[in-house]
Coordinates of C-alpha atoms in Angstrom, one line a residue:
Chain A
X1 CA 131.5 71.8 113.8
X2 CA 129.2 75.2 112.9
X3 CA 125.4 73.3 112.5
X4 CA 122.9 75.9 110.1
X5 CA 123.5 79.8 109.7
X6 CA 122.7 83.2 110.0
X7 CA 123.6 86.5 109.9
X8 CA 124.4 89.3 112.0
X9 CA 121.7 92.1 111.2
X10 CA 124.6 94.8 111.1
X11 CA 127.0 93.1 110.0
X12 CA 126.2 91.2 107.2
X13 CA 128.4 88.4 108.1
X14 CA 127.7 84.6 109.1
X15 CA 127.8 85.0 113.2
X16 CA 129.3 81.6 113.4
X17 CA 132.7 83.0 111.3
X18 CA 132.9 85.9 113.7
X19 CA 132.5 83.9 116.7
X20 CA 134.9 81.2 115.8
X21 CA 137.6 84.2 114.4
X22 CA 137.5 85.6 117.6
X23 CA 138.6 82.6 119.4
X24 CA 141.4 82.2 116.9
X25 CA 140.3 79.2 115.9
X26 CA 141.6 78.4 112.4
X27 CA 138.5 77.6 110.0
X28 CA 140.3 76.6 106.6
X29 CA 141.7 73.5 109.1
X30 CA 139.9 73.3 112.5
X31 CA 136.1 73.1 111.3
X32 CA 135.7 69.5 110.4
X33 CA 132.0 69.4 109.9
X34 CA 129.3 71.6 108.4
X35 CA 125.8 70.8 108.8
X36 CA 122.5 72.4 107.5
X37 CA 119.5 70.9 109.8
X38 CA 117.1 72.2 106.5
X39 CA 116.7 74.3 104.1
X40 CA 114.4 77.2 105.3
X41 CA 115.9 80.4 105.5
X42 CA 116.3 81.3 109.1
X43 CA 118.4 78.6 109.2
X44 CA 120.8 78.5 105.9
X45 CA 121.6 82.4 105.2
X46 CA 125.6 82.5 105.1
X47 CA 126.2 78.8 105.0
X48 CA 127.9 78.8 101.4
X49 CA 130.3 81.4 102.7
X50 CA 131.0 79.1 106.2
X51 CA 131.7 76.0 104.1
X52 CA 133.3 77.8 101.6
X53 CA 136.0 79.0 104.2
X54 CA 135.6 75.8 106.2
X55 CA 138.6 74.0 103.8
X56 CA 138.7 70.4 105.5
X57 CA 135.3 70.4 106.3
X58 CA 132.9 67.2 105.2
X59 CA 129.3 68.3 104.5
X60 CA 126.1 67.1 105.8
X61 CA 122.6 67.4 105.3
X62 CA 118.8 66.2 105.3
X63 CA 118.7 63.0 103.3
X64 CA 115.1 64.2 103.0
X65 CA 116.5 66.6 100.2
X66 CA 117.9 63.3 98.1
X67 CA 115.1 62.9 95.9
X68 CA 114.6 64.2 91.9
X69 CA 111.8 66.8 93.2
X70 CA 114.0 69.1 95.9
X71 CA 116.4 69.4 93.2
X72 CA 113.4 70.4 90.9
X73 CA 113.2 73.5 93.4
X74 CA 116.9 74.4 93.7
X75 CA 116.4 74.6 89.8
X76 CA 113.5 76.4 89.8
X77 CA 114.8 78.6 92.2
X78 CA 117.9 80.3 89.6
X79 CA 114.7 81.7 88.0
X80 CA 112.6 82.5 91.5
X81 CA 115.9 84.9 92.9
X82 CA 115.8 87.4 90.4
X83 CA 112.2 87.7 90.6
X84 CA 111.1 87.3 94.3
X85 CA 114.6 88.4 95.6
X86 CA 114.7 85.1 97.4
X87 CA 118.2 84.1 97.4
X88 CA 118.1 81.5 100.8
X89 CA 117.5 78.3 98.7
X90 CA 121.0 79.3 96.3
X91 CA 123.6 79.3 99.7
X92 CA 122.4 75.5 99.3
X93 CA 123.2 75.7 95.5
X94 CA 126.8 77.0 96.2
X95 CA 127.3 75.0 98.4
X96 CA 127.0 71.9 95.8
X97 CA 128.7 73.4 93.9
X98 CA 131.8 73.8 95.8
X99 CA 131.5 70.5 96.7
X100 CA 131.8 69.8 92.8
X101 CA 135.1 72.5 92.7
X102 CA 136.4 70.2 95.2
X103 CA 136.1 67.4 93.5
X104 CA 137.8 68.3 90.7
X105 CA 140.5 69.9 92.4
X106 CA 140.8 66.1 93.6
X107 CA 140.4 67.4 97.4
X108 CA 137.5 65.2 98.2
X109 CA 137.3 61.4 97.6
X110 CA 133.2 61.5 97.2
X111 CA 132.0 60.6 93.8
X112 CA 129.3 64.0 94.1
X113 CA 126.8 65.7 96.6
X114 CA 127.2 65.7 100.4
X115 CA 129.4 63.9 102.2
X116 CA 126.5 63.1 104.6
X117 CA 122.7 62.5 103.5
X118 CA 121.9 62.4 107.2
X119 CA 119.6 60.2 108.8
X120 CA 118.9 58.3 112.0
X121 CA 121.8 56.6 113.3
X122 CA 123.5 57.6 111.0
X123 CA 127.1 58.5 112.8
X124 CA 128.7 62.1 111.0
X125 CA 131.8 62.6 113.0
X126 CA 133.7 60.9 115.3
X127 CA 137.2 62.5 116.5
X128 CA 140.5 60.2 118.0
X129 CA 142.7 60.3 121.0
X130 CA 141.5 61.3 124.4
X131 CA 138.6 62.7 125.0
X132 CA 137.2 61.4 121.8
X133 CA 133.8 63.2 120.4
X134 CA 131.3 62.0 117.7
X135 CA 128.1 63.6 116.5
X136 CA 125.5 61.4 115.0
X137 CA 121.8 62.4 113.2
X138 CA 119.4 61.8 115.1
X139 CA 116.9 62.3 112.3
X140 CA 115.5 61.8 109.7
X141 CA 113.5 59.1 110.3
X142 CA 112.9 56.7 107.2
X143 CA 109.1 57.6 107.0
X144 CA 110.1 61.1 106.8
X145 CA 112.3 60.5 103.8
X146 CA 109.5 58.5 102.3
X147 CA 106.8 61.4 102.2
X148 CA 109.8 64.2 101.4
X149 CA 109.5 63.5 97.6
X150 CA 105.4 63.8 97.5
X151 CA 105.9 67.1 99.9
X152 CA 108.6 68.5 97.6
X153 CA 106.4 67.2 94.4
X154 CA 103.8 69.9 95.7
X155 CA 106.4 73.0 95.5
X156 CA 107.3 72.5 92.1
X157 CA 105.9 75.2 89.8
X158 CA 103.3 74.5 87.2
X159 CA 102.6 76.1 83.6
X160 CA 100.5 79.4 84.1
X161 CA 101.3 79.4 88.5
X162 CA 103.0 82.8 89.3
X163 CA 106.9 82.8 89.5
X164 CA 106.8 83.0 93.6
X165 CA 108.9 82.5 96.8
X166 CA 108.7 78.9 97.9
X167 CA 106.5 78.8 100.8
X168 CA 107.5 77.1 104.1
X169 CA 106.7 73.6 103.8
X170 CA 105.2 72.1 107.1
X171 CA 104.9 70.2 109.4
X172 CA 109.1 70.2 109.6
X173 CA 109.7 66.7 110.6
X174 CA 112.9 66.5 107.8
X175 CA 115.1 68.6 109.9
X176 CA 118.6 66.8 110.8
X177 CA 118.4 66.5 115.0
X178 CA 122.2 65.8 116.4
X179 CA 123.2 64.2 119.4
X180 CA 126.9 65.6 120.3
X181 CA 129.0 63.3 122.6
X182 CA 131.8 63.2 124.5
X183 CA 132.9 61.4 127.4
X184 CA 131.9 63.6 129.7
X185 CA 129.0 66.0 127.9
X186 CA 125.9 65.3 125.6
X187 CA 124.3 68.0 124.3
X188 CA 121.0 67.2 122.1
X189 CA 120.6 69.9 119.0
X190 CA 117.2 69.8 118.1
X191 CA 117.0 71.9 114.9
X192 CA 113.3 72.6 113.8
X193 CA 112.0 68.9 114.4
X194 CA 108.8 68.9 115.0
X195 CA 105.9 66.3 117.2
X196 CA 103.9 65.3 114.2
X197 CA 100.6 62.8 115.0
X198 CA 102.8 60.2 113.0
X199 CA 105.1 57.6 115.6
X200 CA 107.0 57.5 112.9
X201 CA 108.0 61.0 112.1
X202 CA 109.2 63.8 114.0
X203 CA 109.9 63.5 118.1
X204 CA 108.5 60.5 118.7
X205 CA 110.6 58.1 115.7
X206 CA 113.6 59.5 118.0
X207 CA 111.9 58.5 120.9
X208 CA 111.4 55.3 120.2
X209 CA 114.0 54.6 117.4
X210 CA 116.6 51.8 117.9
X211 CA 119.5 52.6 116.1
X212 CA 119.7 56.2 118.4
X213 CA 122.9 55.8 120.9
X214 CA 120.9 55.0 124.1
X215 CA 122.4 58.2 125.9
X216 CA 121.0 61.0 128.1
X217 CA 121.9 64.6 127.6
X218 CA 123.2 67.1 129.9
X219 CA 121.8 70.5 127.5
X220 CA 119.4 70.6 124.6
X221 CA 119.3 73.3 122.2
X222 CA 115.4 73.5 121.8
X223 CA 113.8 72.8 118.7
X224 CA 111.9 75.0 116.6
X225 CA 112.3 78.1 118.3
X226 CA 110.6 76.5 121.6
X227 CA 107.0 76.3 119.7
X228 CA 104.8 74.1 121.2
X229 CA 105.1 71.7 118.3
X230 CA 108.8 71.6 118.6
X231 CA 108.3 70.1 122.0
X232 CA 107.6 66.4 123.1
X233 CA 107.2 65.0 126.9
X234 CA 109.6 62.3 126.0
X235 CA 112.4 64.6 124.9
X236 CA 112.4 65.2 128.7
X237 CA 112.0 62.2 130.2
X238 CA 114.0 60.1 127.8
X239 CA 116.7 61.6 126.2
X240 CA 117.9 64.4 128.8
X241 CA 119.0 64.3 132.5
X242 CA 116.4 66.5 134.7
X243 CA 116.5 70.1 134.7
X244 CA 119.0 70.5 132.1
X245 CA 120.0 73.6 130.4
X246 CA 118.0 74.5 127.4
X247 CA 118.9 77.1 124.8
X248 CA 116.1 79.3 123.1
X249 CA 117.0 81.0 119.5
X250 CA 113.6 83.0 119.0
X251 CA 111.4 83.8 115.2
X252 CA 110.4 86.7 115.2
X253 CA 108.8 87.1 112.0
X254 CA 105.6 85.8 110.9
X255 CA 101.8 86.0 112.4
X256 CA 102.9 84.4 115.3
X257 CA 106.8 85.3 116.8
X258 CA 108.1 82.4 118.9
X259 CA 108.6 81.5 122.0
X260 CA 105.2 82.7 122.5
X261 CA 104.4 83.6 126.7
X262 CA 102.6 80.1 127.1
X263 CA 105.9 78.3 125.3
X264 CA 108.3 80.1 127.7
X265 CA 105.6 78.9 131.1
X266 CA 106.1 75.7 129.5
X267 CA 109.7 75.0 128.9
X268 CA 110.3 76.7 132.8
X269 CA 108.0 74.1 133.9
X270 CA 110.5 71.4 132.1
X271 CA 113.9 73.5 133.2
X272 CA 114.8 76.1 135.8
X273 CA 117.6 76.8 133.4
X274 CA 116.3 78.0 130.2
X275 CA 117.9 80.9 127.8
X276 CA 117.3 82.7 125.2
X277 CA 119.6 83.8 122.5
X278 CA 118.2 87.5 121.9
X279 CA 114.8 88.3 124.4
X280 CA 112.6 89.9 123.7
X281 CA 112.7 89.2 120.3
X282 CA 110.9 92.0 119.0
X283 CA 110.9 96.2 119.8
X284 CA 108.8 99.0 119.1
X285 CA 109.3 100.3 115.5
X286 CA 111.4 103.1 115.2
X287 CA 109.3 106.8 115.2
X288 CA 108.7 108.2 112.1
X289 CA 107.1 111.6 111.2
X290 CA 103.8 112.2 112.4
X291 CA 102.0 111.3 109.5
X292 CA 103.4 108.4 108.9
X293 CA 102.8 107.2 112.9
X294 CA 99.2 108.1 112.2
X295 CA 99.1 106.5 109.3
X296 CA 100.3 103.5 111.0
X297 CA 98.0 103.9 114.4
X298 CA 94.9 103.9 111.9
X299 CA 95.8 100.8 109.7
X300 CA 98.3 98.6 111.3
X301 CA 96.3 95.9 113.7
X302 CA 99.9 94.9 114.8
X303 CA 103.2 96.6 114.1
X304 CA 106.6 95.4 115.6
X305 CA 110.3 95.4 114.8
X306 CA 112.8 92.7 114.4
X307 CA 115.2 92.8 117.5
X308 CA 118.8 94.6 116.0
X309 CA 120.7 92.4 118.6
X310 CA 121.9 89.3 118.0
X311 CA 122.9 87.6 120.8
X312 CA 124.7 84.3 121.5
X313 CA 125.0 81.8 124.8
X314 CA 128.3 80.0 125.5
X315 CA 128.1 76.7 126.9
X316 CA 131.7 74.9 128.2
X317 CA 132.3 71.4 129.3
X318 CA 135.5 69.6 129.8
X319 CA 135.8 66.8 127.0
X320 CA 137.2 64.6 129.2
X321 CA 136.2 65.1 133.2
X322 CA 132.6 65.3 134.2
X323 CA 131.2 68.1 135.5
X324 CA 129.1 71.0 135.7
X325 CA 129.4 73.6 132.2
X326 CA 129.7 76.8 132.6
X327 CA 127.1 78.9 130.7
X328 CA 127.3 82.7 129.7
X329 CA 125.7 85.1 127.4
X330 CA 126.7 87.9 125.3
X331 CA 124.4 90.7 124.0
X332 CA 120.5 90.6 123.5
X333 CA 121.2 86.2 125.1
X334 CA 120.0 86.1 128.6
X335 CA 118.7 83.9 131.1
X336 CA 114.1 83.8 131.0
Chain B
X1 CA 89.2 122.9 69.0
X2 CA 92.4 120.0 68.5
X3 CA 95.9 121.4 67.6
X4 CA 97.6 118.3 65.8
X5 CA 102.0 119.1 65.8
X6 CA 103.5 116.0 63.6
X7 CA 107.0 115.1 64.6
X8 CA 109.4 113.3 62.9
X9 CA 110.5 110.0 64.2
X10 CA 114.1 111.5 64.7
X11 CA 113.0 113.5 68.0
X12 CA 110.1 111.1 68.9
X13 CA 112.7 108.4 69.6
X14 CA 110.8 106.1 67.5
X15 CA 107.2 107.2 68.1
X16 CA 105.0 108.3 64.9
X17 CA 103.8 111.3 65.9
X18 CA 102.7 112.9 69.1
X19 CA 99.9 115.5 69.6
X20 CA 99.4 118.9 71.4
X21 CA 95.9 119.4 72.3
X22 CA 94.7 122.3 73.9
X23 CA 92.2 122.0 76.9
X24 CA 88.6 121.8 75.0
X25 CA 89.9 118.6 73.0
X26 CA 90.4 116.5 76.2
X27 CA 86.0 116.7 76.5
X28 CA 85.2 115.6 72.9
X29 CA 86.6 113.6 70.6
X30 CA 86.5 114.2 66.7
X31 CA 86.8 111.7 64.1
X32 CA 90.7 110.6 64.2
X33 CA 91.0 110.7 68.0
X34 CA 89.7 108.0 70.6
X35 CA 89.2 107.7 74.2
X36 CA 90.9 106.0 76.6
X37 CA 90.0 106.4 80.5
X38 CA 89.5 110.4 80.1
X39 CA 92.7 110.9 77.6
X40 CA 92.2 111.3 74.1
X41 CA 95.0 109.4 72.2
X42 CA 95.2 110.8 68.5
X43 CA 96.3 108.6 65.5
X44 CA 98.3 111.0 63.6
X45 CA 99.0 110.3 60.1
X46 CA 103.0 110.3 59.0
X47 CA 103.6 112.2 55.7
X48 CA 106.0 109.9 54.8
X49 CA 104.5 107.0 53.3
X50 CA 106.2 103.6 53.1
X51 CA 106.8 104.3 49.1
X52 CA 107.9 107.7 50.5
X53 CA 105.8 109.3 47.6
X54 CA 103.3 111.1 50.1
X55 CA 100.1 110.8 51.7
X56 CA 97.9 108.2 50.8
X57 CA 95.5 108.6 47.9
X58 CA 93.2 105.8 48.8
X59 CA 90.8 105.0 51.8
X60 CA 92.1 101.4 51.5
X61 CA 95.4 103.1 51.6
X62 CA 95.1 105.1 54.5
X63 CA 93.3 101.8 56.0
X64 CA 96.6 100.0 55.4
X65 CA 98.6 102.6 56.4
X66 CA 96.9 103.2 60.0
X67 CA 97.3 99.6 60.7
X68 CA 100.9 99.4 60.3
X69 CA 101.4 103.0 61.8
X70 CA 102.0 103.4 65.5
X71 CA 99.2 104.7 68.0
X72 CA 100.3 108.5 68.8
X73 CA 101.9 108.4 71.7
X74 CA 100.0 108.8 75.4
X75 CA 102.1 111.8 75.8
X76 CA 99.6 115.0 76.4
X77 CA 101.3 118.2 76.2
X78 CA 98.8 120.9 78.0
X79 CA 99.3 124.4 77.6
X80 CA 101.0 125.8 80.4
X81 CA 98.6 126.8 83.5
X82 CA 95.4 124.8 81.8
X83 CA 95.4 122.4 84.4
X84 CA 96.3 122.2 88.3
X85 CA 98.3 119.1 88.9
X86 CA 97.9 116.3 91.0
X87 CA 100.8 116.0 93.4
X88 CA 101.6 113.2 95.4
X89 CA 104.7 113.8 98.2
X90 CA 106.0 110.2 99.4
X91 CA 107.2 110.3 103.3
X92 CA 107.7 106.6 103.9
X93 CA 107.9 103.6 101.7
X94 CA 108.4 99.9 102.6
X95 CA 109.0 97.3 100.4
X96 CA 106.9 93.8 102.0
X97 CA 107.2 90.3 101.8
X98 CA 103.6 88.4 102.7
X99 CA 104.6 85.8 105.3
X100 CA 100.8 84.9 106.2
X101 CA 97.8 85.3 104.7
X102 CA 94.4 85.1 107.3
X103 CA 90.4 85.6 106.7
X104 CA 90.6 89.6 106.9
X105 CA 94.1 89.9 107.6
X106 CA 97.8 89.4 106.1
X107 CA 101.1 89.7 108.3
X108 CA 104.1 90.6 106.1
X109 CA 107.8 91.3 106.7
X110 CA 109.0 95.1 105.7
X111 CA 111.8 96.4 104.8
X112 CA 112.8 100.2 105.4
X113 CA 113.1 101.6 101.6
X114 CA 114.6 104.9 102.7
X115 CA 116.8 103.6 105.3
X116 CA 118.2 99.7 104.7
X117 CA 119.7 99.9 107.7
X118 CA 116.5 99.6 109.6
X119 CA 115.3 96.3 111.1
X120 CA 112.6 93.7 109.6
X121 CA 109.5 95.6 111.0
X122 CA 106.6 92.8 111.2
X123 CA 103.3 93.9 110.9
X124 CA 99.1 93.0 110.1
X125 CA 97.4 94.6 107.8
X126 CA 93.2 94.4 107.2
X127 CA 93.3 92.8 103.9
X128 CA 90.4 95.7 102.8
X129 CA 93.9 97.9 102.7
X130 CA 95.1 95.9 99.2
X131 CA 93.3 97.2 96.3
X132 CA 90.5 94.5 94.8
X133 CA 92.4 93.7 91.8
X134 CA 95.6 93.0 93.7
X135 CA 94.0 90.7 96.0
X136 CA 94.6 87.3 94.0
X137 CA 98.2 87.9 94.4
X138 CA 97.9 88.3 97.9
X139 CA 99.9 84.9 98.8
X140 CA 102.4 84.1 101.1
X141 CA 105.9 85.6 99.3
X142 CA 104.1 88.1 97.5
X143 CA 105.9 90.9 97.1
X144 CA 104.3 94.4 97.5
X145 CA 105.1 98.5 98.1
X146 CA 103.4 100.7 100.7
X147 CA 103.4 103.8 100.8
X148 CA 102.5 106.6 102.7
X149 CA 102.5 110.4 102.5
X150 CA 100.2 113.0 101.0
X151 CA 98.4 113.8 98.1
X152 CA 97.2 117.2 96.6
X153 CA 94.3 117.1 94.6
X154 CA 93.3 118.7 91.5
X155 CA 91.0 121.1 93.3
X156 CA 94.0 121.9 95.6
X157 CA 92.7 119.7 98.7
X158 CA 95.2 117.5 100.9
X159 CA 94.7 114.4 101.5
X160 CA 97.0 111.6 103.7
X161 CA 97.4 108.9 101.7
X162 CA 98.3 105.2 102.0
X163 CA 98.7 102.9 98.6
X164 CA 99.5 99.1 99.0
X165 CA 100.6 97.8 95.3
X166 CA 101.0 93.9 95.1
X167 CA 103.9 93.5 92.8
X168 CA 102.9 91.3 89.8
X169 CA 105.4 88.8 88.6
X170 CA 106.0 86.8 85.2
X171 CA 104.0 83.2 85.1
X172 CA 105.9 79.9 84.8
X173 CA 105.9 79.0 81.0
X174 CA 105.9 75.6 79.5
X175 CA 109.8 75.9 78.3
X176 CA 110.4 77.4 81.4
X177 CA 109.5 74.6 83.7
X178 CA 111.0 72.5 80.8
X179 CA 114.5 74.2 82.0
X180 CA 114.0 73.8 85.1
X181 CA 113.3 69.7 84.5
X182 CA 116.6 69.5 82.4
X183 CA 118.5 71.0 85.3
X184 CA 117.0 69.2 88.2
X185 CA 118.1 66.8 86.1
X186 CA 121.3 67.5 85.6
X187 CA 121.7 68.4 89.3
X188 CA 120.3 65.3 90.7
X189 CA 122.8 63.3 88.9
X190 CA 125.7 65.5 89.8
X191 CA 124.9 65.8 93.3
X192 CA 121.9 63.2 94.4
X193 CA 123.9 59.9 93.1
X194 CA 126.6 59.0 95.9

């Protein structure tokens, strides 16, 4: 299963087709399941070229994106690329649209779309024989996919507006959270999910929602870049064992890169085992000529630099026989 | 004293007629020429008239005829030495992306234009830096240059420079969010139905 995207910053290539080509795993038959959490950028780049190579994959996504107005903005966005250079929104694009080549080609019995508008409960994968494993959504919740429509509704561009990138809609509650099982490992994904003040959104509908398998987790992948929203006390006390690993992917970008200081003090104080995939996130700029560092020095009230290394952490369980994974980490990925 | 040169439309690519004024002209306009932020844009007459039987004889005629005849073009052809130039030497240009937008602030992703290989570098700017009639576009995915390098000035002077330019991009029109309906449309039922 490969869950969202991205790219390696030298490379140009989605980092989940490099890692899984240099384990020899074969991708056109061994990846059974695609997902895409949601559709912001840092989380979709390279996707249409994973499920594209990803033959006997199924795909799955946010049934918050099955309404009339997020496919208002995927058309809206054939005429935003060219203009804003914002191609994220079209790897979502192609990927319908192989979906539709498959179709025809008669390789797929679905009718159209994903084979997966995920929700919660909703079960997206479930393998046979010893050792069995099945991934279900977590989320979704059905509130969530009840406001999605209106939130979309307010992206959609108007007569006269500026032809513009699509801004990032918050608070990201639509963001498909997996639960992973096997017999003798759970590992919780938490995507971007976010604690909204709703019960019935975000965290806290998984928290308290019925239809979830009543399981605790042995690792978490932390959601939303370990912010402080991302983060609910329940998530800890409910759905994972104590002091379990937790897994760190940081955003750099923005006014505000995350995990900021106070969100690493935090999670330790929920783990002693937390990691992050590249840290610290951002470096010093590169030097320039004199002028130009001046130039910066006098204007810039903050000036950093996107970290070049990308790094990844390895987490392996025995499908069958409980006991402890083994964790490790390659490049910028270390332990905080 | 004005020097008018007509050329033909053959090596004016299209244009009427350009002009070639000499350096007193640029602080006084006569009768035919006109203003235009400090550069005096000529409407030049062609000799060929659309009858092709020469200039025009009447005033309504030449009224006609300046209406449908192209504005000279902007190009100023100075006689060599007349002026010193203003010269602007780029060292470093970014192309940004506006990710936030505060009170006095913005915070913006960049992108190395002379060196793609580079990193995302991140950085705040004051929002004084962008130019008042750029401000309005000053939204999160506005797309902008900065540059910065040196600039000579006329009297010979040199000056660091720094020039943030918000990029200005087409407006949604009525037919175009009508295409975009049509195809939600079409992609809804296509992929949304299951």
């Amino acid at each position: 299963m490969v869950v969202d995207s991205c790219l390696n910053n030298t490379r140009a290539q989605p980092i989940a087709l490099e890692y899984l080509n240099s384990l020899g795993v074969d991708i056109a038959t061994q990846v059974r399941l695609v997902v895409l959490t949601h559709w912001h950028d840092d989380h979709i780049r390279g996707s249409a070229k994973v499920f594209s190579e990803a033959l006997s994959a199924r795909f799955a996504c946010s049934a918050a994106l099955r309404n009339r107005e997020f496919f208002s903005i995927l058309a809206a966005s054939e005429q935003v690329r060219p203009v804003a250079r914002d191609g994220s929104i079209s790897e979502f694009e192609s990927i319908l649209e192989e979906l539709h080549r498959r179709n025809k080609r008669g390789v797929r019995r679905s009718q159209g779309g994903p084979d997966f508008w995920a929700q919660d409960g909703l079960p997206l994968f479930q393998s046979i024989g010893t050792g069995s494993a099945t991934v279900t959504a977590l989320s979704p919740s059905s509130q969530t996919m009840t406001d999605a429509a209106a939130r979309f509704g307010k992206l959609i561009p108007k007569v006269s507006s500026q032809i513009k990138r699509f801004p990032r809609s918050t608070p990201n509650d639509q963001s498909v959270a997996l639960l992973v099982q096997s017999p003798a490992c759970s590992i919780l994904l938490g995507a971007d999910l976010e604690t909204v003040g709703d019960p019935q959104r975000g965290w806290q509908a998984i928290v308290d929602s019925p239809s979830r398998p009543q399981v605790m987790c042995d690792a978490i992948k932390v959601a939303h870049h370990g912010s402080e929203n991302g983060d609910h006390d329940d998530i800890w006390s409910t759905l994972m064992h104590p002091d379990p690993p937790a897994f760190v992917t940081p955003y750099a970008s923005g006014k505000k890169p995350l995990p900021s200081e106070d969100d690493i003090q935090r999670l330790k104080s929920r783990t002693r085992q937390l990691y992050c995939t590249t840290w610290p996130p951002t470096r010093r700029p590169p030097r320039r000529n004199s002028s130009v560092q001046r130039t910066l020095r006098e204007m810039a009230l903050s000036h950093r630099s996107v970290s070049k290394r990308v790094g990844q952490i390895r987490l392996r369980a025995s499908m069958t026989q409980q006991g402890i994974p083994t964790i490790q980490t390659f490049e910028g990925a270390r332990q905080l | 004293m004005t020097t008018q040169t007509l050329i033909p439309d053959s090596e004016t690519h299209g244009m009427a007629a350009t002009a070639v004024l000499d350096e007193s002209s640029a602080a006084s306009s006569d009768g035919t020429g006109q203003r235009s932020g400090g550069i005096i844009r000529e409407r030049i007459l062609s000799p060929q008239t659309e009858s092709g039987t020469g200039w025009p004889q009447t005033e309504v005629q030449a009224t006609n005829r300046v209406q449908r005849l192209q504005l000279a073009s902007p190009l100023i052809r100075l006689a060599a030495g007349s002026l010193p130039k203003e010269r602007i030497r780029v060292l470093q240009q970014w192309e940004g992306v506006v990710t936030d937008v505060g009170e006095d602030s913005f915070w913006a992703d960049l992108q190395d234009l002379g060196d793609s290989s580079l990193p995302i570098e991140i950085v705040e700017l004051p929002i004084e830096e962008v130019p008042e009639d750029d401000r309005d576009l000053l939204v999160e995915g506005g797309i902008f240059y900065w540059s910065i390098g040196y600039e000579t000035s006329v009297g010979g002077q040199l000056r660091r420079m720094s020039e943030i330019r918000l990029r200005r991009t087409p407006r949604w029109t009525k037919r175009a969010i009508q295409r975009v309906r049509q195809r939600a449309e079409e992609l809804f039922e296509l992929h949304g139905q299951q």
